[in-house]
Amino acid sequence: MSERPRLTVLSGPSGVGKSTVVAHMRKEHSEVWLSVSATTRGPRPGERHGVHYFFVTDEEMDKLIANGELLEWAEFAGNRYGTPRAAVLEHLETGVPVLLEIDLQGARQVRESMPEAQLVFLAPPSWEELVRRLTGRGTEPPEVIERRLDAAKVELAAEPEFDATLVNTSVEDVARELLALMDVV
Ligand code: ADP
Ligand code: 5GP
């Protein structure tokens, strides 16, 4: 591990498998610190406050933004999401590799404010497979799936902006490739 690790951002369309890949990677490499975002969306079954997200009200999110406590934030498919700044900087300063799992708009903000960050795009093997995964997850009603697929078209077109692309065919392979990009091996 290098002395001052770079911040790594993992982005890609909803349903491509970002959470699955990150969870798999962290099972064996708990030394990678995953930032916990604040969100105004409600928890899915099994999601825990402070573990998967900090679930906040609209008013609480307004305050986080107004107080400059977020490194970046964005509205995605009807909800707001943001990365608490202090924890990210503290981990980087103590030499811990940090991973953000955020949307395209957030990735662009990080590129502006921390140009040394490494931006990694997670792509689906095909459009049909992305639709299958998002629908198959069964966590969103049809109209929310539609909004997420609309956003996915925009996100897929932005792939060339990223430093690296990983295609999520195999969770194990992608997790290994991501660790290599982060210099954690
Ligand atoms: P995201 O975090 O990008 O929104 P998820 O991690 O929730 O996506 O994955 C969406 C769905 O796709 C889940 O049901 C997950 O089990 C499935 N999935 C993830 N990666 C793969 C893969 N490589 N092959 C098949 N299914 C996958
Ligand atoms: P989900 O609701 O499926 O958990 O997340 C929806 C989208 O929001 C995903 O693309 C996810 O990466 C993104 N996201 C999660 N946390 C953040 C964050 O803190 N900032 C930004 N910009 N996007 C986030």
mmCIF file with all atom_site columns, C-alpha atoms in Angstrom, residues 19 36-39 41 44 47-55 81-82 101:
data_model
loop_
_atom_site.group_PDB
_atom_site.id
_atom_site.type_symbol
_atom_site.label_atom_id
_atom_site.label_alt_id
_atom_site.label_comp_id
_atom_site.label_asym_id
_atom_site.label_entity_id
_atom_site.label_seq_id
_atom_site.pdbx_PDB_ins_code
_atom_site.Cartn_x
_atom_site.Cartn_y
_atom_site.Cartn_z
_atom_site.occupancy
_atom_site.B_iso_or_equiv
_atom_site.pdbx_formal_charge
_atom_site.auth_seq_id
_atom_site.auth_comp_id
_atom_site.auth_asym_id
_atom_site.auth_atom_id
_atom_site.pdbx_PDB_model_num
ATOM 1  C CA . SER A 1 19  ? -22.821 -2.637 -4.133 1.00 0.00 ? 19  SER A CA 1
ATOM 2  C CA . VAL A 1 36  ? -21.057 5.919  4.059  1.00 0.00 ? 36  VAL A CA 1
ATOM 3  C CA . SER A 1 37  ? -23.240 8.425  2.222  1.00 0.00 ? 37  SER A CA 1
ATOM 4  C CA . ALA A 1 38  ? -26.176 10.412 3.499  1.00 0.00 ? 38  ALA A CA 1
ATOM 5  C CA . THR A 1 39  ? -29.402 9.931  1.548  1.00 0.00 ? 39  THR A CA 1
ATOM 6  C CA . ARG A 1 41  ? -34.240 7.807  0.203  1.00 0.00 ? 41  ARG A CA 1
ATOM 7  C CA . ARG A 1 44  ? -34.440 -1.085 1.562  1.00 0.00 ? 44  ARG A CA 1
ATOM 8  C CA . GLU A 1 47  ? -30.216 -1.727 4.974  1.00 0.00 ? 47  GLU A CA 1
ATOM 9  C CA . ARG A 1 48  ? -28.964 -0.276 8.254  1.00 0.00 ? 48  ARG A CA 1
ATOM 10 C CA . HIS A 1 49  ? -28.495 3.347  9.304  1.00 0.00 ? 49  HIS A CA 1
ATOM 11 C CA . GLY A 1 50  ? -24.794 4.175  9.560  1.00 0.00 ? 50  GLY A CA 1
ATOM 12 C CA . VAL A 1 51  ? -23.779 0.997  7.717  1.00 0.00 ? 51  VAL A CA 1
ATOM 13 C CA . HIS A 1 52  ? -25.250 1.232  4.225  1.00 0.00 ? 52  HIS A CA 1
ATOM 14 C CA . TYR A 1 53  ? -26.307 4.874  4.408  1.00 0.00 ? 53  TYR A CA 1
ATOM 15 C CA . PHE A 1 54  ? -27.112 7.602  6.870  1.00 0.00 ? 54  PHE A CA 1
ATOM 16 C CA . PHE A 1 55  ? -30.836 7.912  6.199  1.00 0.00 ? 55  PHE A CA 1
ATOM 17 C CA . TYR A 1 81  ? -27.284 11.618 -1.889 1.00 0.00 ? 81  TYR A CA 1
ATOM 18 C CA . GLY A 1 82  ? -24.034 13.060 -0.519 1.00 0.00 ? 82  GLY A CA 1
ATOM 19 C CA . GLU A 1 101 ? -19.574 4.485  -4.563 1.00 0.00 ? 101 GLU A CA 1
#
